[in-house]
Amino acid sequence: MALPRISVLFETRAWPLRLAILAALAIGYLLARGPSAEPSIVDWLLSAASVLVYAGSARWPLASPLVQAVLLAVALWAGDASPVIVKVGAGVALFELAMRRSGWYCVYGTVPLLLVYLVEGSWSTLYRGAVVTLVPVLLGAYVRSVRLLSAQAERRAEEERLRRRSETRAARADERTAIARELHDLVAHHVASMVLRVGVARHVLDDADPKVREVLDDVHASGVATLADLRRLVTVLRDPAGGGQVGLVEPGELPAALSEVVDRAQRLGLSVSAQIDPGIAGLDTMRGLAILRLTQEGLANVARHAGPQARTTVSVRLIEAGMAQVDIADDGGRGHPELSSGTRGSLGHPELSSGRAAGSAVADATGGHGIIGMRERVAVLGGSLTVGRDGPGWRLSALLPAAGGSGGDKR
């Protein structure tokens, strides 16, 4: 714990702290001298000048040791006491210079002080002067090199992080492009072919039964809408930034969109009784989209697994604390005994009947991923989803918390 605290002294921005320590040392040294070696007013003035000169070393790192050399020469010539404070000030100024500059700057700042020590007296004096001069320079150079190495390491780490982010984005872009290409070349092609064939059938069967015409018109409209959604999806996959959003529903339009889903299910022959709370128009976009997709998938499962004879109830409402609840239940398709029998669980919903209802990542035997997708949608919003048998039929129940809330997936 002590090392990090001491290292603060060697930071570039910590020069005021070093200045305060130098000033405290100067005052303490001058006051601690005995009566036999009491410093004169000249010694006090030279020590104060040395401290003040060091105060400018942060802004003028080369000028400070040069002025300190002049002060040291004056102190050796006119001072009454040993110029310890000036020597310490000169050493700290050299440390500041070496920490902030390199190369010839350090030479220019060091040579004048060495000349002062040389002029002062013997070679032993020069040796001591060289030690107290070069050690601060070496220490400052070391601190500067460590700081530069640390900055280079941080820069390399940041470059590596940016490189990995760029590679991740490129990989994701490649994946999106591949998916978009397959959607356009495969799925959209088949859907367009079906829309074309249904359109031909509408013209060929011009005198067909009105109910047949109604079914063909509905299939054709669904196909055209699907093609439009596919095109928007391909655009978003290829250009996420400028492609906009796919399938988002404005909050105020959610009740109407749910009513349209129910009407479409009824046109397919399902017997659906719906209770839609008008208050859901105030939900945010993400929760509104989740409710719409849950309703679509729930009714599609009823049509696929229970058959058109199943009686279905749909309830979408707001409950306490702004939470939204979606309930979709059917009676198992009593008009079709083979659908309402126990085989429905193993054929229609194997992941439920075999204990894999808790969000298994494996698709069911029919190749669908509806339950998994619904659980993922609800989990993203922090809600809970329960799907399972309810008497002879099945029930889907989802609870979505208010915006910013949290929940859990009931398993």
GROMACS .gro file of C-alpha atoms in nm:
model
  411
    1MET     CA    1   0.000   0.000   0.000
    2ALA     CA    2   0.296   0.235   0.067
    3LEU     CA    3   0.447   0.206  -0.282
    4PRO     CA    4   0.146   0.349  -0.470
    5ARG     CA    5   0.141   0.642  -0.228
    6ILE     CA    6   0.512   0.711  -0.270
    7SER     CA    7   0.482   0.686  -0.649
    8VAL     CA    8   0.258   0.992  -0.642
    9LEU     CA    9   0.569   1.200  -0.574
   10PHE     CA   10   0.711   1.106  -0.913
   11GLU     CA   11   0.408   1.199  -1.122
   12THR     CA   12   0.448   1.496  -1.353
   13ARG     CA   13   0.148   1.680  -1.214
   14ALA     CA   14   0.271   1.635  -0.853
   15TRP     CA   15   0.532   1.917  -0.876
   16PRO     CA   16   0.343   2.132  -0.620
   17LEU     CA   17   0.383   1.850  -0.368
   18ARG     CA   18   0.754   1.829  -0.440
   19LEU     CA   19   0.776   2.207  -0.405
   20ALA     CA   20   0.606   2.193  -0.065
   21ILE     CA   21   0.844   1.921   0.055
   22LEU     CA   22   1.147   2.121  -0.064
   23ALA     CA   23   1.022   2.433   0.113
   24ALA     CA   24   0.959   2.239   0.435
   25LEU     CA   25   1.307   2.084   0.419
   26ALA     CA   26   1.466   2.426   0.363
   27ILE     CA   27   1.292   2.587   0.658
   28GLY     CA   28   1.358   2.289   0.882
   29TYR     CA   29   1.725   2.273   0.792
   30LEU     CA   30   1.787   2.644   0.847
   31LEU     CA   31   1.601   2.647   1.180
   32ALA     CA   32   1.772   2.332   1.305
   33ARG     CA   33   2.123   2.473   1.278
   34GLY     CA   34   2.285   2.552   1.612
   35PRO     CA   35   2.403   2.894   1.737
   36SER     CA   36   2.758   2.821   1.623
   37ALA     CA   37   2.644   2.783   1.262
   38GLU     CA   38   2.342   3.008   1.256
   39PRO     CA   39   2.251   3.096   0.896
   40SER     CA   40   2.276   3.455   0.787
   41ILE     CA   41   2.017   3.658   0.602
   42VAL     CA   42   2.205   3.577   0.281
   43ASP     CA   43   2.158   3.205   0.343
   44TRP     CA   44   1.786   3.258   0.402
   45LEU     CA   45   1.753   3.463   0.083
   46LEU     CA   46   1.948   3.213  -0.127
   47SER     CA   47   1.741   2.920   0.007
   48ALA     CA   48   1.415   3.106  -0.060
   49ALA     CA   49   1.535   3.192  -0.410
   50SER     CA   50   1.621   2.827  -0.476
   51VAL     CA   51   1.273   2.716  -0.371
   52LEU     CA   52   1.108   2.986  -0.583
   53VAL     CA   53   1.319   2.898  -0.886
   54TYR     CA   54   1.214   2.534  -0.853
   55ALA     CA   55   0.852   2.651  -0.852
   56GLY     CA   56   0.900   2.749  -1.218
   57SER     CA   57   1.055   2.420  -1.324
   58ALA     CA   58   0.721   2.276  -1.434
   59ARG     CA   59   0.687   2.553  -1.694
   60TRP     CA   60   1.056   2.616  -1.769
   61PRO     CA   61   1.230   2.282  -1.696
   62LEU     CA   62   1.563   2.379  -1.859
   63ALA     CA   63   1.583   2.731  -1.719
   64SER     CA   64   1.535   2.613  -1.360
   65PRO     CA   65   1.861   2.410  -1.324
   66LEU     CA   66   2.055   2.683  -1.506
   67VAL     CA   67   1.937   2.943  -1.255
   68GLN     CA   68   2.001   2.697  -0.973
   69ALA     CA   69   2.364   2.671  -1.093
   70VAL     CA   70   2.398   3.050  -1.067
   71LEU     CA   71   2.246   3.047  -0.717
   72LEU     CA   72   2.484   2.769  -0.612
   73ALA     CA   73   2.782   2.971  -0.733
   74VAL     CA   74   2.661   3.277  -0.541
   75ALA     CA   75   2.597   3.068  -0.227
   76LEU     CA   76   2.948   2.918  -0.238
   77TRP     CA   77   3.098   3.263  -0.274
   78ALA     CA   78   2.880   3.481  -0.044
   79GLY     CA   79   2.701   3.243   0.189
   80ASP     CA   80   2.803   3.191   0.550
   81ALA     CA   81   2.665   2.834   0.582
   82SER     CA   82   2.696   2.527   0.363
   83PRO     CA   83   2.454   2.574   0.068
   84VAL     CA   84   2.275   2.244   0.127
   85ILE     CA   85   1.932   2.379   0.033
   86VAL     CA   86   2.058   2.523  -0.295
   87LYS     CA   87   2.228   2.194  -0.379
   88VAL     CA   88   1.908   2.001  -0.302
   89GLY     CA   89   1.706   2.251  -0.507
   90ALA     CA   90   1.945   2.209  -0.799
   91GLY     CA   91   1.917   1.830  -0.778
   92VAL     CA   92   1.539   1.836  -0.770
   93ALA     CA   93   1.537   2.080  -1.064
   94LEU     CA   94   1.753   1.835  -1.263
   95PHE     CA   95   1.512   1.554  -1.174
   96GLU     CA   96   1.226   1.768  -1.303
   97LEU     CA   97   1.415   1.840  -1.625
   98ALA     CA   98   1.502   1.473  -1.691
   99MET     CA   99   1.143   1.370  -1.620
  100ARG     CA  100   1.005   1.622  -1.869
  101ARG     CA  101   1.277   1.639  -2.137
  102SER     CA  102   1.536   1.404  -2.284
  103GLY     CA  103   1.859   1.408  -2.481
  104TRP     CA  104   2.058   1.729  -2.504
  105TYR     CA  105   1.825   1.916  -2.270
  106CYS     CA  106   1.958   1.707  -1.981
  107VAL     CA  107   2.317   1.771  -2.091
  108TYR     CA  108   2.257   2.147  -2.109
  109GLY     CA  109   2.109   2.146  -1.760
  110THR     CA  110   2.374   1.924  -1.601
  111VAL     CA  111   2.703   2.071  -1.733
  112PRO     CA  112   2.670   2.417  -1.566
  113LEU     CA  113   2.621   2.256  -1.224
  114LEU     CA  114   2.921   2.029  -1.276
  115LEU     CA  115   3.132   2.335  -1.369
  116VAL     CA  116   3.027   2.505  -1.045
  117TYR     CA  117   3.137   2.203  -0.844
  118LEU     CA  118   3.464   2.191  -1.041
  119VAL     CA  119   3.537   2.556  -0.972
  120GLU     CA  120   3.453   2.509  -0.604
  121GLY     CA  121   3.760   2.304  -0.520
  122SER     CA  122   3.918   1.962  -0.541
  123TRP     CA  123   3.841   1.653  -0.746
  124SER     CA  124   3.667   1.498  -0.446
  125THR     CA  125   3.428   1.789  -0.445
  126LEU     CA  126   3.370   1.736  -0.818
  127TYR     CA  127   3.301   1.366  -0.753
  128ARG     CA  128   3.043   1.444  -0.485
  129GLY     CA  129   2.890   1.705  -0.712
  130ALA     CA  130   2.872   1.456  -0.998
  131VAL     CA  131   2.691   1.208  -0.774
  132VAL     CA  132   2.433   1.458  -0.645
  133THR     CA  133   2.386   1.586  -1.002
  134LEU     CA  134   2.374   1.270  -1.210
  135VAL     CA  135   2.161   1.062  -0.972
  136PRO     CA  136   1.858   1.298  -1.005
  137VAL     CA  137   1.906   1.298  -1.383
  138LEU     CA  138   1.910   0.918  -1.398
  139LEU     CA  139   1.611   0.891  -1.166
  140GLY     CA  140   1.412   1.143  -1.371
  141ALA     CA  141   1.505   0.966  -1.696
  142TYR     CA  142   1.391   0.635  -1.546
  143VAL     CA  143   1.058   0.779  -1.436
  144ARG     CA  144   1.009   0.932  -1.781
  145SER     CA  145   1.088   0.601  -1.956
  146VAL     CA  146   0.847   0.412  -1.731
  147ARG     CA  147   0.575   0.666  -1.803
  148LEU     CA  148   0.638   0.640  -2.178
  149LEU     CA  149   0.633   0.260  -2.168
  150SER     CA  150   0.309   0.267  -1.972
  151ALA     CA  151   0.154   0.506  -2.225
  152GLN     CA  152   0.269   0.284  -2.512
  153ALA     CA  153   0.123  -0.023  -2.343
  154GLU     CA  154  -0.209   0.154  -2.292
  155ARG     CA  155  -0.206   0.270  -2.653
  156ARG     CA  156  -0.134  -0.081  -2.779
  157ALA     CA  157  -0.410  -0.220  -2.558
  158GLU     CA  158  -0.653   0.037  -2.694
  159GLU     CA  159  -0.546  -0.040  -3.051
  160GLU     CA  160  -0.595  -0.411  -2.985
  161ARG     CA  161  -0.938  -0.346  -2.837
  162LEU     CA  162  -1.035  -0.137  -3.141
  163ARG     CA  163  -0.898  -0.405  -3.374
  164ARG     CA  164  -1.100  -0.677  -3.205
  165ARG     CA  165  -1.409  -0.459  -3.214
  166SER     CA  166  -1.353  -0.395  -3.584
  167GLU     CA  167  -1.306  -0.768  -3.651
  168THR     CA  168  -1.621  -0.848  -3.453
  169ARG     CA  169  -1.819  -0.589  -3.646
  170ALA     CA  170  -1.681  -0.722  -3.975
  171ALA     CA  171  -1.772  -1.079  -3.879
  172ARG     CA  172  -2.121  -0.972  -3.780
  173ALA     CA  173  -2.157  -0.778  -4.105
  174ASP     CA  174  -2.052  -1.087  -4.300
  175GLU     CA  175  -2.306  -1.297  -4.111
  176ARG     CA  176  -2.581  -1.043  -4.170
  177THR     CA  177  -2.491  -1.024  -4.539
  178ALA     CA  178  -2.499  -1.403  -4.573
  179ILE     CA  179  -2.838  -1.421  -4.398
  180ALA     CA  180  -2.972  -1.137  -4.612
  181ARG     CA  181  -2.851  -1.309  -4.927
  182GLU     CA  182  -3.019  -1.637  -4.834
  183LEU     CA  183  -3.340  -1.460  -4.738
  184HIS     CA  184  -3.345  -1.276  -5.069
  185ASP     CA  185  -3.237  -1.562  -5.295
  186LEU     CA  186  -3.419  -1.849  -5.122
  187VAL     CA  187  -3.703  -1.744  -4.894
  188ALA     CA  188  -3.815  -1.437  -5.086
  189HIS     CA  189  -3.796  -1.634  -5.411
  190HIS     CA  190  -4.028  -1.907  -5.281
  191VAL     CA  191  -4.269  -1.657  -5.126
  192ALA     CA  192  -4.281  -1.458  -5.449
  193SER     CA  193  -4.349  -1.780  -5.639
  194MET     CA  194  -4.637  -1.864  -5.403
  195VAL     CA  195  -4.781  -1.514  -5.434
  196LEU     CA  196  -4.762  -1.542  -5.814
  197ARG     CA  197  -4.934  -1.882  -5.815
  198VAL     CA  198  -5.208  -1.764  -5.580
  199GLY     CA  199  -5.259  -1.460  -5.802
  200VAL     CA  200  -5.295  -1.687  -6.104
  201ALA     CA  201  -5.539  -1.904  -5.912
  202ARG     CA  202  -5.751  -1.600  -5.831
  203HIS     CA  203  -5.785  -1.525  -6.200
  204VAL     CA  204  -5.834  -1.886  -6.307
  205LEU     CA  205  -6.098  -1.948  -6.040
  206ASP     CA  206  -6.284  -1.631  -6.110
  207ASP     CA  207  -6.620  -1.804  -6.074
  208ALA     CA  208  -6.521  -2.008  -5.768
  209ASP     CA  209  -6.712  -2.018  -5.443
  210PRO     CA  210  -6.693  -1.683  -5.259
  211LYS     CA  211  -6.537  -1.855  -4.958
  212VAL     CA  212  -6.263  -1.992  -5.179
  213ARG     CA  213  -6.212  -1.647  -5.327
  214GLU     CA  214  -6.190  -1.502  -4.976
  215VAL     CA  215  -5.924  -1.753  -4.875
  216LEU     CA  216  -5.723  -1.690  -5.192
  217ASP     CA  217  -5.745  -1.313  -5.143
  218ASP     CA  218  -5.631  -1.348  -4.783
  219VAL     CA  219  -5.338  -1.574  -4.877
  220HIS     CA  220  -5.239  -1.335  -5.155
  221ALA     CA  221  -5.250  -1.033  -4.922
  222SER     CA  222  -5.048  -1.222  -4.660
  223GLY     CA  223  -4.789  -1.317  -4.919
  224VAL     CA  224  -4.755  -0.961  -5.046
  225ALA     CA  225  -4.714  -0.834  -4.688
  226THR     CA  226  -4.458  -1.104  -4.618
  227LEU     CA  227  -4.257  -1.006  -4.924
  228ALA     CA  228  -4.258  -0.643  -4.810
  229ASP     CA  229  -4.139  -0.747  -4.463
  230LEU     CA  230  -3.867  -0.964  -4.615
  231ARG     CA  231  -3.742  -0.674  -4.827
  232ARG     CA  232  -3.728  -0.448  -4.523
  233LEU     CA  233  -3.551  -0.719  -4.326
  234VAL     CA  234  -3.292  -0.768  -4.601
  235THR     CA  235  -3.237  -0.391  -4.610
  236VAL     CA  236  -3.182  -0.379  -4.234
  237LEU     CA  237  -2.944  -0.675  -4.242
  238ARG     CA  238  -2.734  -0.519  -4.515
  239ASP     CA  239  -2.741  -0.166  -4.371
  240PRO     CA  240  -2.823  -0.169  -3.997
  241ALA     CA  241  -2.748   0.202  -3.958
  242GLY     CA  242  -2.970   0.326  -4.239
  243GLY     CA  243  -3.214   0.041  -4.284
  244GLY     CA  244  -3.453   0.145  -4.008
  245GLN     CA  245  -3.648  -0.105  -3.799
  246VAL     CA  246  -3.854  -0.403  -3.903
  247GLY     CA  247  -4.195  -0.481  -3.766
  248LEU     CA  248  -4.206  -0.215  -3.494
  249VAL     CA  249  -4.554  -0.107  -3.394
  250GLU     CA  250  -4.632   0.240  -3.271
  251PRO     CA  251  -4.768   0.219  -2.916
  252GLY     CA  252  -5.096   0.385  -3.004
  253GLU     CA  253  -5.154   0.135  -3.287
  254LEU     CA  254  -5.108  -0.178  -3.072
  255PRO     CA  255  -5.479  -0.243  -2.994
  256ALA     CA  256  -5.566  -0.215  -3.364
  257ALA     CA  257  -5.276  -0.442  -3.461
  258LEU     CA  258  -5.388  -0.706  -3.211
  259SER     CA  259  -5.746  -0.682  -3.339
  260GLU     CA  260  -5.614  -0.738  -3.691
  261VAL     CA  261  -5.427  -1.050  -3.575
  262VAL     CA  262  -5.743  -1.184  -3.414
  263ASP     CA  263  -5.952  -1.104  -3.723
  264ARG     CA  264  -5.701  -1.285  -3.944
  265ALA     CA  265  -5.716  -1.591  -3.718
  266GLN     CA  266  -6.094  -1.585  -3.738
  267ARG     CA  267  -6.081  -1.565  -4.116
  268LEU     CA  268  -5.868  -1.880  -4.106
  269GLY     CA  269  -6.151  -2.053  -3.928
  270LEU     CA  270  -6.047  -2.026  -3.563
  271SER     CA  271  -6.306  -1.947  -3.302
  272VAL     CA  272  -6.136  -1.668  -3.108
  273SER     CA  273  -6.275  -1.460  -2.825
  274ALA     CA  274  -6.052  -1.162  -2.752
  275GLN     CA  275  -6.038  -0.912  -2.468
  276ILE     CA  276  -5.792  -0.633  -2.544
  277ASP     CA  277  -5.737  -0.363  -2.284
  278PRO     CA  278  -5.729  -0.020  -2.454
  279GLY     CA  279  -5.474   0.086  -2.192
  280ILE     CA  280  -5.201  -0.114  -2.369
  281ALA     CA  281  -5.180   0.171  -2.619
  282GLY     CA  282  -4.960   0.342  -2.362
  283LEU     CA  283  -4.695   0.069  -2.361
  284ASP     CA  284  -4.349   0.133  -2.500
  285THR     CA  285  -4.253   0.009  -2.845
  286MET     CA  286  -4.049  -0.295  -2.736
  287ARG     CA  287  -4.314  -0.435  -2.504
  288GLY     CA  288  -4.582  -0.363  -2.762
  289LEU     CA  289  -4.388  -0.557  -3.027
  290ALA     CA  290  -4.335  -0.848  -2.785
  291ILE     CA  291  -4.709  -0.865  -2.708
  292LEU     CA  292  -4.794  -0.858  -3.079
  293ARG     CA  293  -4.548  -1.136  -3.162
  294LEU     CA  294  -4.662  -1.349  -2.867
  295THR     CA  295  -5.022  -1.319  -2.981
  296GLN     CA  296  -4.933  -1.405  -3.340
  297GLU     CA  297  -4.728  -1.708  -3.242
  298GLY     CA  298  -4.982  -1.826  -2.986
  299LEU     CA  299  -5.270  -1.820  -3.234
  300ALA     CA  300  -5.052  -1.981  -3.501
  301ASN     CA  301  -4.976  -2.267  -3.259
  302VAL     CA  302  -5.348  -2.310  -3.189
  303ALA     CA  303  -5.424  -2.329  -3.561
  304ARG     CA  304  -5.137  -2.570  -3.622
  305HIS     CA  305  -5.183  -2.804  -3.326
  306ALA     CA  306  -5.545  -2.777  -3.213
  307GLY     CA  307  -5.715  -2.718  -3.546
  308PRO     CA  308  -5.989  -2.478  -3.654
  309GLN     CA  309  -6.248  -2.638  -3.422
  310ALA     CA  310  -6.062  -2.525  -3.111
  311ARG     CA  311  -6.222  -2.249  -2.910
  312THR     CA  312  -5.958  -1.995  -2.811
  313THR     CA  313  -5.956  -1.703  -2.572
  314VAL     CA  314  -5.710  -1.416  -2.596
  315SER     CA  315  -5.662  -1.168  -2.314
  316VAL     CA  316  -5.420  -0.877  -2.324
  317ARG     CA  317  -5.445  -0.637  -2.033
  318LEU     CA  318  -5.260  -0.414  -1.794
  319ILE     CA  319  -5.239  -0.517  -1.430
  320GLU     CA  320  -5.086  -0.355  -1.124
  321ALA     CA  321  -4.770  -0.144  -1.139
  322GLY     CA  322  -4.787  -0.104  -1.516
  323MET     CA  323  -4.727  -0.473  -1.585
  324ALA     CA  324  -4.875  -0.626  -1.900
  325GLN     CA  325  -5.026  -0.977  -1.910
  326VAL     CA  326  -5.093  -1.191  -2.216
  327ASP     CA  327  -5.306  -1.507  -2.188
  328ILE     CA  328  -5.390  -1.735  -2.482
  329ALA     CA  329  -5.579  -2.057  -2.405
  330ASP     CA  330  -5.757  -2.318  -2.616
  331ASP     CA  331  -5.981  -2.612  -2.532
  332GLY     CA  332  -5.771  -2.866  -2.722
  333GLY     CA  333  -5.985  -2.884  -3.037
  334ARG     CA  334  -6.271  -3.099  -2.913
  335GLY     CA  335  -6.420  -3.114  -3.258
  336HIS     CA  336  -6.116  -3.323  -3.363
  337PRO     CA  337  -6.057  -3.607  -3.115
  338GLU     CA  338  -5.726  -3.695  -3.277
  339LEU     CA  339  -5.604  -3.342  -3.206
  340SER     CA  340  -5.731  -3.319  -2.851
  341SER     CA  341  -5.590  -3.657  -2.752
  342GLY     CA  342  -5.265  -3.710  -2.565
  343THR     CA  343  -5.075  -3.733  -2.892
  344ARG     CA  344  -5.089  -3.359  -2.931
  345GLY     CA  345  -4.832  -3.313  -2.658
  346SER     CA  346  -4.584  -3.547  -2.819
  347LEU     CA  347  -4.639  -3.433  -3.175
  348GLY     CA  348  -4.734  -3.070  -3.144
  349HIS     CA  349  -4.532  -2.966  -2.842
  350PRO     CA  350  -4.269  -3.229  -2.769
  351GLU     CA  351  -4.052  -2.985  -2.583
  352LEU     CA  352  -4.335  -2.930  -2.338
  353SER     CA  353  -4.452  -3.286  -2.285
  354SER     CA  354  -4.101  -3.426  -2.246
  355GLY     CA  355  -3.988  -3.178  -1.986
  356ARG     CA  356  -3.797  -2.949  -2.224
  357ALA     CA  357  -4.034  -2.659  -2.182
  358ALA     CA  358  -3.773  -2.465  -1.989
  359GLY     CA  359  -3.626  -2.297  -2.291
  360SER     CA  360  -3.441  -2.579  -2.462
  361ALA     CA  361  -3.227  -2.459  -2.749
  362VAL     CA  362  -3.327  -2.759  -2.958
  363ALA     CA  363  -3.613  -2.716  -3.201
  364ASP     CA  364  -3.916  -2.939  -3.164
  365ALA     CA  365  -3.982  -3.236  -3.386
  366THR     CA  366  -4.183  -3.025  -3.628
  367GLY     CA  367  -3.882  -2.801  -3.693
  368GLY     CA  368  -4.033  -2.499  -3.516
  369HIS     CA  369  -3.861  -2.254  -3.289
  370GLY     CA  370  -4.169  -2.065  -3.171
  371ILE     CA  371  -4.152  -2.147  -2.801
  372ILE     CA  372  -3.779  -2.075  -2.790
  373GLY     CA  373  -3.829  -1.744  -2.968
  374MET     CA  374  -4.110  -1.641  -2.735
  375ARG     CA  375  -3.902  -1.721  -2.429
  376GLU     CA  376  -3.614  -1.514  -2.567
  377ARG     CA  377  -3.842  -1.216  -2.636
  378VAL     CA  378  -3.985  -1.226  -2.286
  379ALA     CA  379  -3.645  -1.279  -2.121
  380VAL     CA  380  -3.500  -0.973  -2.293
  381LEU     CA  381  -3.769  -0.761  -2.127
  382GLY     CA  382  -3.721  -0.928  -1.789
  383GLY     CA  383  -4.061  -1.096  -1.794
  384SER     CA  384  -4.187  -1.449  -1.736
  385LEU     CA  385  -4.344  -1.700  -1.973
  386THR     CA  386  -4.545  -2.012  -1.887
  387VAL     CA  387  -4.656  -2.258  -2.155
  388GLY     CA  388  -4.821  -2.591  -2.083
  389ARG     CA  389  -5.133  -2.804  -2.056
  390ASP     CA  390  -5.447  -2.651  -1.914
  391GLY     CA  391  -5.704  -2.928  -1.889
  392PRO     CA  392  -5.767  -3.070  -2.235
  393GLY     CA  393  -5.605  -2.769  -2.402
  394TRP     CA  394  -5.300  -2.551  -2.374
  395ARG     CA  395  -5.229  -2.212  -2.221
  396LEU     CA  396  -4.968  -1.951  -2.295
  397SER     CA  397  -4.927  -1.691  -2.023
  398ALA     CA  398  -4.673  -1.409  -2.035
  399LEU     CA  399  -4.609  -1.136  -1.781
  400LEU     CA  400  -4.409  -0.832  -1.890
  401PRO     CA  401  -4.290  -0.587  -1.624
  402ALA     CA  402  -4.316  -0.215  -1.655
  403ALA     CA  403  -4.035  -0.041  -1.840
  404GLY     CA  404  -3.719  -0.083  -1.632
  405GLY     CA  405  -3.863  -0.371  -1.428
  406SER     CA  406  -3.728  -0.723  -1.393
  407GLY     CA  407  -3.868  -1.069  -1.374
  408GLY     CA  408  -3.784  -1.425  -1.449
  409ASP     CA  409  -3.882  -1.708  -1.680
  410LYS     CA  410  -4.110  -1.950  -1.505
  411ARG     CA  411  -4.016  -2.303  -1.580
   0.00000   0.00000   0.00000
